[in-house]
mmCIF file of C-alpha atoms in Angstrom:
data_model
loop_
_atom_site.group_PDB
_atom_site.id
_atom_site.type_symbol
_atom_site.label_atom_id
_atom_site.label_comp_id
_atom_site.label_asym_id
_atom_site.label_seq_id
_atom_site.Cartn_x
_atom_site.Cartn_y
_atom_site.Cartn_z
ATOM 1 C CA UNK A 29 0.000 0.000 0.000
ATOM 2 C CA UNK A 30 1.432 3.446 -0.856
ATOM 3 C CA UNK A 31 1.341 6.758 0.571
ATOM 4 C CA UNK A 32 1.645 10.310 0.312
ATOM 5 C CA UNK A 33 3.343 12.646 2.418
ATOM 6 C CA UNK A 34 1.659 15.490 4.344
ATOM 7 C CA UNK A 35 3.289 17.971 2.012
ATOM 8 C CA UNK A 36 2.785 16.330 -1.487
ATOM 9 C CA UNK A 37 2.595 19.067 -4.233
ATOM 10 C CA UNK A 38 -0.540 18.424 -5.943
ATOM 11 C CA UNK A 39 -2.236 20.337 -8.340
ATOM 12 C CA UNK A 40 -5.122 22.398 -7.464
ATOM 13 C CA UNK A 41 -8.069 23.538 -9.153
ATOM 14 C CA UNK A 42 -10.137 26.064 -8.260
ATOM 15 C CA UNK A 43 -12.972 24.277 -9.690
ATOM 16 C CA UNK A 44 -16.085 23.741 -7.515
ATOM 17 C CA UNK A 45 -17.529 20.212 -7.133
ATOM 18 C CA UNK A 46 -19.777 19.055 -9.648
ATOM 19 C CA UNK A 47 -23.501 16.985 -8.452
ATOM 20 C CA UNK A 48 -21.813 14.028 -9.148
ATOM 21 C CA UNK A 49 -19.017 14.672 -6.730
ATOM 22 C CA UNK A 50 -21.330 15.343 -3.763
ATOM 23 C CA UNK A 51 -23.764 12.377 -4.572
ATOM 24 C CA UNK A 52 -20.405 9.861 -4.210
ATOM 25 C CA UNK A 53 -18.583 11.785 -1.442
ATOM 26 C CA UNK A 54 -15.232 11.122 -3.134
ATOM 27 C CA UNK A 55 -12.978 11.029 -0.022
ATOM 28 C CA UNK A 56 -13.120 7.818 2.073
ATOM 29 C CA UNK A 57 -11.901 8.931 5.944
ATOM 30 C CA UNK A 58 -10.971 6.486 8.161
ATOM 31 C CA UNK A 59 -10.508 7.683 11.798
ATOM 32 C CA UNK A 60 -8.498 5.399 13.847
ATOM 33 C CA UNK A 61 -9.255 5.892 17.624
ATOM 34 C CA UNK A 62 -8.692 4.442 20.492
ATOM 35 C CA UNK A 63 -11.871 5.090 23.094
ATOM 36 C CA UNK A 64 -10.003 5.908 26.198
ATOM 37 C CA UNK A 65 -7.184 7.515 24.355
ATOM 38 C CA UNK A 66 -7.458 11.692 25.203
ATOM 39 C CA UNK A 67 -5.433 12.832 22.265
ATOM 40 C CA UNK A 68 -8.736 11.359 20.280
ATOM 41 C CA UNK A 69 -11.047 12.881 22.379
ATOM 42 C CA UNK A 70 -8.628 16.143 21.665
ATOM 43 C CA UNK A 71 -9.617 15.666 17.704
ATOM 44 C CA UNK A 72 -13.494 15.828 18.024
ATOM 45 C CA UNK A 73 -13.429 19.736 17.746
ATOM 46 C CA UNK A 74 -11.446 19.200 14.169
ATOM 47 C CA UNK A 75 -13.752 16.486 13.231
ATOM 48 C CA UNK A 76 -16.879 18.338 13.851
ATOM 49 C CA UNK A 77 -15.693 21.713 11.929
ATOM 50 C CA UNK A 78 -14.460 19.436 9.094
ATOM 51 C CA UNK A 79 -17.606 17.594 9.235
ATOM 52 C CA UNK A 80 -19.609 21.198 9.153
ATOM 53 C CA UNK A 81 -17.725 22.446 6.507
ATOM 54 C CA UNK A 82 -16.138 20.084 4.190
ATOM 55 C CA UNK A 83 -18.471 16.749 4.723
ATOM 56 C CA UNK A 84 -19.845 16.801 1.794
ATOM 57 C CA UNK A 85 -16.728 15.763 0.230
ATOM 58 C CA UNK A 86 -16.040 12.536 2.499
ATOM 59 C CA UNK A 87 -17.544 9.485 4.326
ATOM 60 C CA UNK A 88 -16.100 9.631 8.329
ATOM 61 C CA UNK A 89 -15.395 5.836 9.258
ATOM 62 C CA UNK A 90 -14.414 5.902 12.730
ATOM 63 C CA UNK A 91 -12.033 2.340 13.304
ATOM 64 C CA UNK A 92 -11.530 1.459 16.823
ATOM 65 C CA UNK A 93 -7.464 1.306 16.814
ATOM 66 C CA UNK A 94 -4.770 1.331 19.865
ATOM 67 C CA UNK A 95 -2.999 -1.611 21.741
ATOM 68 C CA UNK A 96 -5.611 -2.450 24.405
ATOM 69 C CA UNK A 97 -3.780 -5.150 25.887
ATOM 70 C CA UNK A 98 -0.879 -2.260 26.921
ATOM 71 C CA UNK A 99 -3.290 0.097 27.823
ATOM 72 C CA UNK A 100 -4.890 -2.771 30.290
ATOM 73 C CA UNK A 101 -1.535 -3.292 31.923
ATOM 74 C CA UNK A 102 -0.526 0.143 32.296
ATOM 75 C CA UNK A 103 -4.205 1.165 33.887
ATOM 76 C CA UNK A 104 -3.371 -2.238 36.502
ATOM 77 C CA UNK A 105 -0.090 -0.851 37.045
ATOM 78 C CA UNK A 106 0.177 2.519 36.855
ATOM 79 C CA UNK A 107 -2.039 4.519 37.406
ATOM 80 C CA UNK A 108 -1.108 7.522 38.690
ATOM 81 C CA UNK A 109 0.879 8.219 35.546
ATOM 82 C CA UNK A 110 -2.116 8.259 33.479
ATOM 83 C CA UNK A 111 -3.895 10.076 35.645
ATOM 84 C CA UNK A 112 -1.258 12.829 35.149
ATOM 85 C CA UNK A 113 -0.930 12.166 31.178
ATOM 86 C CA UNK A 114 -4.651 12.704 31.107
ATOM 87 C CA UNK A 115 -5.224 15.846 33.277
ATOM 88 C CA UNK A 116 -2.192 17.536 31.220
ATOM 89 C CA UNK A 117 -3.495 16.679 28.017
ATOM 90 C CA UNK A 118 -7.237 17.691 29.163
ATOM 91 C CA UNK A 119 -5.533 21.376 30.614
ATOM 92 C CA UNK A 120 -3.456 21.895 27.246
ATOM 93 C CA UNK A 121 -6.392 20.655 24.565
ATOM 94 C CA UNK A 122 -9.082 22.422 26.320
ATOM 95 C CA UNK A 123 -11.064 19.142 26.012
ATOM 96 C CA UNK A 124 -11.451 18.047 29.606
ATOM 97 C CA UNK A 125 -10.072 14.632 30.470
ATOM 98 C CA UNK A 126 -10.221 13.901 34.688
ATOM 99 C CA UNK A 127 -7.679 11.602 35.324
ATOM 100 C CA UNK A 128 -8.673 11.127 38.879
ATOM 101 C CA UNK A 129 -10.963 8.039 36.730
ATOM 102 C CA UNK A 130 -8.016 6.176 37.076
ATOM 103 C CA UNK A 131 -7.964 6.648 40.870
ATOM 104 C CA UNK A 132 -11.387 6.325 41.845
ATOM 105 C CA UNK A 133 -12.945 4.212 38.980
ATOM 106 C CA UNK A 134 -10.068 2.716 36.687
ATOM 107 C CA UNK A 135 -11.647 1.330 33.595
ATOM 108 C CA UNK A 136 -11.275 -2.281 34.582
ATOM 109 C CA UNK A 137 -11.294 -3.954 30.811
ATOM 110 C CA UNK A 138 -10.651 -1.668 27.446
ATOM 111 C CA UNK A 139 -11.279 -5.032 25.057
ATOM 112 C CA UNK A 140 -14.769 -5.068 26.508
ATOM 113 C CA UNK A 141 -15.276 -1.338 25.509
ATOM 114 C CA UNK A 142 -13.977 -1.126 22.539
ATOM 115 C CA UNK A 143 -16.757 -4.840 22.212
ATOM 116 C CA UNK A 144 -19.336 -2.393 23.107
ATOM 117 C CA UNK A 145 -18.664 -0.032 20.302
ATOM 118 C CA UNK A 146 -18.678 -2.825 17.331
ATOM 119 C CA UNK A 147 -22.312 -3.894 19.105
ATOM 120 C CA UNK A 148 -23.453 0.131 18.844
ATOM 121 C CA UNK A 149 -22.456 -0.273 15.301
ATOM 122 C CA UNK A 150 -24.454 -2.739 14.301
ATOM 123 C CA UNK A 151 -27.516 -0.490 14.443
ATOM 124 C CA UNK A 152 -26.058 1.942 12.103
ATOM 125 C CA UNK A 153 -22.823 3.862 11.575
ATOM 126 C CA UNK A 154 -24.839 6.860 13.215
ATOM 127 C CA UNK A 155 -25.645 5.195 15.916
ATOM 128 C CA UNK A 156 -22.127 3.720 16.181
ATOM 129 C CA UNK A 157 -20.447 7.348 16.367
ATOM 130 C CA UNK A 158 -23.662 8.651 19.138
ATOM 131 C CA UNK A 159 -22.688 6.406 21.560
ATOM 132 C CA UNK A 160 -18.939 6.292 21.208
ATOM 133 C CA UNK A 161 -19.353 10.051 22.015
ATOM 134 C CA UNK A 162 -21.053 9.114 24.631
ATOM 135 C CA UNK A 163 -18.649 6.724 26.129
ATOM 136 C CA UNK A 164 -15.934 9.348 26.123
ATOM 137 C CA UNK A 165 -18.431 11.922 28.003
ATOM 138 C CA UNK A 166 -18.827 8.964 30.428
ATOM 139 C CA UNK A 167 -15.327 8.080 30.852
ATOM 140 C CA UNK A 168 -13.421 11.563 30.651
ATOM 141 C CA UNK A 169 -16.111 14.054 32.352
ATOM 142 C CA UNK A 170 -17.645 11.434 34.743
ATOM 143 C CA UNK A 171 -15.237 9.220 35.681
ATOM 144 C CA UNK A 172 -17.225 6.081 34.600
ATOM 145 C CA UNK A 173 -15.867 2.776 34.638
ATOM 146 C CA UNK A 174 -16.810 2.412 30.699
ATOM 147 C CA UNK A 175 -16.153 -1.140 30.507
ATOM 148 C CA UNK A 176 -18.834 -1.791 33.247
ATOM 149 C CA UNK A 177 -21.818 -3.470 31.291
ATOM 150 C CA UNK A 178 -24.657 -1.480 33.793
ATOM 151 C CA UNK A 179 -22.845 2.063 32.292
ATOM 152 C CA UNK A 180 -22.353 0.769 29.010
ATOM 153 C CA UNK A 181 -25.964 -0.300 28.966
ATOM 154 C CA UNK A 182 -26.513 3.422 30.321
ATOM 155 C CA UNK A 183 -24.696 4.554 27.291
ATOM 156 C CA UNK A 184 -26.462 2.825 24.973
ATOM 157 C CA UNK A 185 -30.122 4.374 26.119
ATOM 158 C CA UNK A 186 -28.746 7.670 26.130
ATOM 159 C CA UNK A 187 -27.483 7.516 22.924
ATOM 160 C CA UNK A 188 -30.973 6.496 21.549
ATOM 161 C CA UNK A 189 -30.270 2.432 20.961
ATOM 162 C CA UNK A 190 -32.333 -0.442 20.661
ATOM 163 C CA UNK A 191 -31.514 -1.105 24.382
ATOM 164 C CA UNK A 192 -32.523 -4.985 23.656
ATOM 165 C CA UNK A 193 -30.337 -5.319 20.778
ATOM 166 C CA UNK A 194 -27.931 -3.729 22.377
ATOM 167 C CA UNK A 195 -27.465 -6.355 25.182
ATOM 168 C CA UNK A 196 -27.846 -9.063 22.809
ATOM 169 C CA UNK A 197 -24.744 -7.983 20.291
ATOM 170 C CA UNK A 198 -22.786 -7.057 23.604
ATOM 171 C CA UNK A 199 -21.347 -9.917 23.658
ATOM 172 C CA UNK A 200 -22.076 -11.454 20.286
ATOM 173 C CA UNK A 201 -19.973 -12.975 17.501
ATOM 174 C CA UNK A 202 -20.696 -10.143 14.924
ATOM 175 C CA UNK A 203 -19.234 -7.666 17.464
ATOM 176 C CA UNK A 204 -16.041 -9.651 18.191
ATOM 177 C CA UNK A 205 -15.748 -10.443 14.467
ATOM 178 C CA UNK A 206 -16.180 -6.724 13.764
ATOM 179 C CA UNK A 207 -13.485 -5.698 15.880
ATOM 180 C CA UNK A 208 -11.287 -8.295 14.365
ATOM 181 C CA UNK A 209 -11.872 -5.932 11.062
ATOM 182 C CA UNK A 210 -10.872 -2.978 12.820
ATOM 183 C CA UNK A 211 -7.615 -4.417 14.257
ATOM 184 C CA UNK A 212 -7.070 -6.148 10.819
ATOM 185 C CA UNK A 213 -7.465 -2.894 8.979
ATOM 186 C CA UNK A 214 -5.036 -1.063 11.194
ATOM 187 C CA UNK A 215 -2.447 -3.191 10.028
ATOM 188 C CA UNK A 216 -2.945 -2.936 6.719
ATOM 189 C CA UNK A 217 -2.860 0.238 7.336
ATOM 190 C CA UNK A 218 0.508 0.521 8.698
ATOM 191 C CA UNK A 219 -1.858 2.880 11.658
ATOM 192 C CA UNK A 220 0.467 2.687 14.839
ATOM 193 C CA UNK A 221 -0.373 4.932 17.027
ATOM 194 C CA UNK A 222 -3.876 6.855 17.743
ATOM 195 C CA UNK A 223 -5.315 9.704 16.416
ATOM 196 C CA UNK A 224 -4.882 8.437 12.736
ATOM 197 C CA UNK A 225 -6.306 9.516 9.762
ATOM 198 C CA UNK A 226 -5.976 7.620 6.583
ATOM 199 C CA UNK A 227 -7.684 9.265 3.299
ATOM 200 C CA UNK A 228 -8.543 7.612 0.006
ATOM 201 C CA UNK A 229 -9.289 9.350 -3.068
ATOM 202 C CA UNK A 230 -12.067 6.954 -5.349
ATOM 203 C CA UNK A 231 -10.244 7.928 -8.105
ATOM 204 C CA UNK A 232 -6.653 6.664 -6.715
ATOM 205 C CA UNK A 233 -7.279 3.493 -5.081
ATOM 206 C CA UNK A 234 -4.218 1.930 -4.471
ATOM 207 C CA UNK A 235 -2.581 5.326 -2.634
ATOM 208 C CA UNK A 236 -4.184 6.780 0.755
ATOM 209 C CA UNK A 237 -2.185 9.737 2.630
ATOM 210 C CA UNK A 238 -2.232 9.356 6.671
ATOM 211 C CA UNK A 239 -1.854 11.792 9.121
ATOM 212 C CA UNK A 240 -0.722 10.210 12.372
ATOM 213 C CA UNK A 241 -1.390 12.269 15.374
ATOM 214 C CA UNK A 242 -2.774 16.036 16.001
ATOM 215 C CA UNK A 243 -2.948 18.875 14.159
ATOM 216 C CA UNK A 244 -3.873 22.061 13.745
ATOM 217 C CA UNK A 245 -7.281 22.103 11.556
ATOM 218 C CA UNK A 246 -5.649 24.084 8.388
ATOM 219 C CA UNK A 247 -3.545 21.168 7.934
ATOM 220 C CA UNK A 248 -6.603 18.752 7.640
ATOM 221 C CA UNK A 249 -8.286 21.395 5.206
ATOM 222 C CA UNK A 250 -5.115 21.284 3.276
ATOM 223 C CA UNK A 251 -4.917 17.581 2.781
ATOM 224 C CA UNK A 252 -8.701 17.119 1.967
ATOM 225 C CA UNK A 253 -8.146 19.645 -0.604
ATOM 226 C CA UNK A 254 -5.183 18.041 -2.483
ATOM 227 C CA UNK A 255 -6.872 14.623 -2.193
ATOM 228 C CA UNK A 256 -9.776 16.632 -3.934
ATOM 229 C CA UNK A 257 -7.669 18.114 -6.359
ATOM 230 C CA UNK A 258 -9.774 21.525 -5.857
ATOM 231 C CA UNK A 259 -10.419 24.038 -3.817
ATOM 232 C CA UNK A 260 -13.991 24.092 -2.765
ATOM 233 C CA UNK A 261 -14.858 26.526 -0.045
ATOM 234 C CA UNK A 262 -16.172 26.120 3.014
ATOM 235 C CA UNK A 263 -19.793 25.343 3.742
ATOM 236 C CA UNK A 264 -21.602 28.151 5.686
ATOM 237 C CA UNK A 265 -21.659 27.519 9.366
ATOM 238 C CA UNK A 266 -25.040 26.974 11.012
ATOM 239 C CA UNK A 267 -26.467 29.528 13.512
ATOM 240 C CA UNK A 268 -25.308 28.593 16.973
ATOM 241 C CA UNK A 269 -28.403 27.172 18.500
ATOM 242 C CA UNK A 270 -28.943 24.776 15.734
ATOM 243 C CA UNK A 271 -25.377 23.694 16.203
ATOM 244 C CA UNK A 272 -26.092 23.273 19.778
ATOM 245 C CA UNK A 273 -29.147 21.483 19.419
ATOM 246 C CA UNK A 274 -28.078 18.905 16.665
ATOM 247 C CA UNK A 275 -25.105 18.088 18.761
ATOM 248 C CA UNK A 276 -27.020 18.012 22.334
ATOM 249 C CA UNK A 277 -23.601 18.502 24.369
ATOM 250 C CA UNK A 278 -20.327 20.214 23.209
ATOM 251 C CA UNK A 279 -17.373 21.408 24.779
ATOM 252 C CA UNK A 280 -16.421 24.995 24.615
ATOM 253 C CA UNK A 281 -13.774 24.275 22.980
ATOM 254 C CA UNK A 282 -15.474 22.760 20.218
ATOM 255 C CA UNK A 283 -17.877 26.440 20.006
ATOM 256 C CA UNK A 284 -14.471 27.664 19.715
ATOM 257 C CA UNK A 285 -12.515 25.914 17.067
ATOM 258 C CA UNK A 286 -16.109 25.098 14.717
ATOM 259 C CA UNK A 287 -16.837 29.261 14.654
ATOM 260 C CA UNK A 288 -13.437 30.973 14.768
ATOM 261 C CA UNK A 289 -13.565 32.153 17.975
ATOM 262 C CA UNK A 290 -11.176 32.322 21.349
ATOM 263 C CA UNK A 291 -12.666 30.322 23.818
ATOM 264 C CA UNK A 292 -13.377 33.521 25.639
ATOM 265 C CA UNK A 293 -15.774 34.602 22.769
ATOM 266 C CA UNK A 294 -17.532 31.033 22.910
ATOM 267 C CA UNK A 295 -17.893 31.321 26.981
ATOM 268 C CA UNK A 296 -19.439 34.861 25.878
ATOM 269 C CA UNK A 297 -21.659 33.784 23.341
ATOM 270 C CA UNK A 298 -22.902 30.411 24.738
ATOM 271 C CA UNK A 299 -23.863 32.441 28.141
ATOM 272 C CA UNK A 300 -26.278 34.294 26.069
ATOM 273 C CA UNK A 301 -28.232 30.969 25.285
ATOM 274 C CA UNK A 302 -28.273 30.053 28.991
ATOM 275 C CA UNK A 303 -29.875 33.418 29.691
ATOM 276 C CA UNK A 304 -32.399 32.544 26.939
ATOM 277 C CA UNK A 305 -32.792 29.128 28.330
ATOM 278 C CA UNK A 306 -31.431 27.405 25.382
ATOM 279 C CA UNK A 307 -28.297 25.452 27.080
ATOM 280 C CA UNK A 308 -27.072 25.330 30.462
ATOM 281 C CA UNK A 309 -23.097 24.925 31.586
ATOM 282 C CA UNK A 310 -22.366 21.875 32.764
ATOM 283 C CA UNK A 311 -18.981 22.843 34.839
ATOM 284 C CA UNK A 312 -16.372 20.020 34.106
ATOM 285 C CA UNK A 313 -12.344 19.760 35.509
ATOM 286 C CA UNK A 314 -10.934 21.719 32.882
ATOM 287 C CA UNK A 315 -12.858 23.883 30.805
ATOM 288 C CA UNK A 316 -16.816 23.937 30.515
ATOM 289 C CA UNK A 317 -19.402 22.131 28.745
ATOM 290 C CA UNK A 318 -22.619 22.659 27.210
ATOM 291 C CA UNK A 319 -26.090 21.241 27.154
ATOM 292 C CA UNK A 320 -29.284 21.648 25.202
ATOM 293 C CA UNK A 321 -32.009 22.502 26.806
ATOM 294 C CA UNK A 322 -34.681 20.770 25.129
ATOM 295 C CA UNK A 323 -38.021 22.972 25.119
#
């Protein structure tokens, strides 16, 4: 399988994307994450303002990626040191991350969450990506032992599941075998570490270009555009409240990076929702978080 580098030269066009285009979503994305991973949880702000602007272009497949067995070692042995990791990376992303959940409530078994996200797929890609959001609310704001099947199970109605299915794929052969698909596509992948993205063009099928790790969001505009081989421009952004309300619960720091402001200017902004009783703050370790008020 062959790549291209971050800074291949491509050609672009200005040209803007014919019907066609939109009605195939040229651009395959596969998002390799690892659930309990907060360098992920760090992307989601990119991923939604690339979503918002640019989706049109690509189909998001989230693959759940990472070494679980290591992870389940370290969180046995060590867990004040990911309790640090965590709390530094949640201080320095802006996307809050408590390690004290490896104190309190360590996540006892990451092969059975990362089981529990291949059964919330089976109901539907959508419904796959709702309630691995979810999860990560549970497990980095809450301190939730994610693994537990009473939480996951908690997850699962939150997230608007068929609770019954739900329990029955938990521990079901489709779910293990579709988890063997994610790990097996990592490797063919050459994906070592989490956050990865790997992009395929429909018109270049045996090249992808991956982008291991975090970056700022002009890079990821960048490489959609030379896998496009245009320059399309961005879609209009959506009014705040119907941002908040389609998303339900989003960190200030994603109001931040998805409308161009400092997260000052989102605190500002988002307060005058709360006094319209739109959202309400939901105050978190680092940073804030808001919810929808529904009417």
């Amino acid at each position: 399988m062959s790549w291209k580098s971050l800074n291949s030269s491509n050609e672009q066009s200005g040209a803007s994307s014919g019907f066609f285009d939109l009605l195939n979503k040229p651009i395959e994305m596969y998002v390799f994450i690892d659930p309990l991973c907060p360098e992920c949880w760090s992307l989601e702000p990119v991923i939604k303002k690339l979503t918002i602007e640019y989706g049109r272009f690509f189909t998001l497949r989230p693959i759940i990626s990472g070494n679980l067995a290591s992870l389940q070692q370290c969180s046995q042995k060590k867990p004040e040191k990911l309790k640090k990791v965590w709390d530094k990376t949640g201080s320095r992303t802006g996307m809050c991350c408590d390690g004290d959940v490896w104190i309190e409530n360590p996540v006892s078994s990451p092969l059975a969450t990362a089981l529990a996200v291949k059964a919330a797929e089976l109901q539907g890609k959508k419904a796959g990506m709702r309630f691995l959001r979810k999860i990560q609310e549970y497990v980095f704001l809450e301190k939730k032992d994610i693994s537990n099947e009473e939480v996951l199970i908690s997850c699962a109605e939150k997230s608007r599941l068929d609770v019954n299915e739900f329990k029955k794929d938990l521990h079901s052969e489709s779910a293990q075998k579709a988890l063997q698909c994610d790990i097996k596509l990592t490797k063919e992948m050459d994906v070592d570490s989490a956050p990865s993205i790997v992009l395929f063009n429909e018109s270049e099928e045996d090249a992808g270009l991956k982008i291991t790790g975090t970056y700022s969001y002009d890079v990821y505009v960048k490489v959609l555009k030379e896998m496009l081989q245009k320059d399309p421009k961005p879609a209009k952004k959506p009014l705040l409240e119907d941002f908040l309300n389609h998303y339900k619960f989003v960190a200030n720091k994603e109001v931040a990076v998805v409308f161009d402001w400092t997260e000052q200017q989102a605190r500002r902004e988002m307060r005058k929702l709360v006094l319209k009783q739109i959202a309400r703050e939901v105050p978190v370790k680092h940073g804030a978080f808001w919810e929808y008020i529904e009417a």
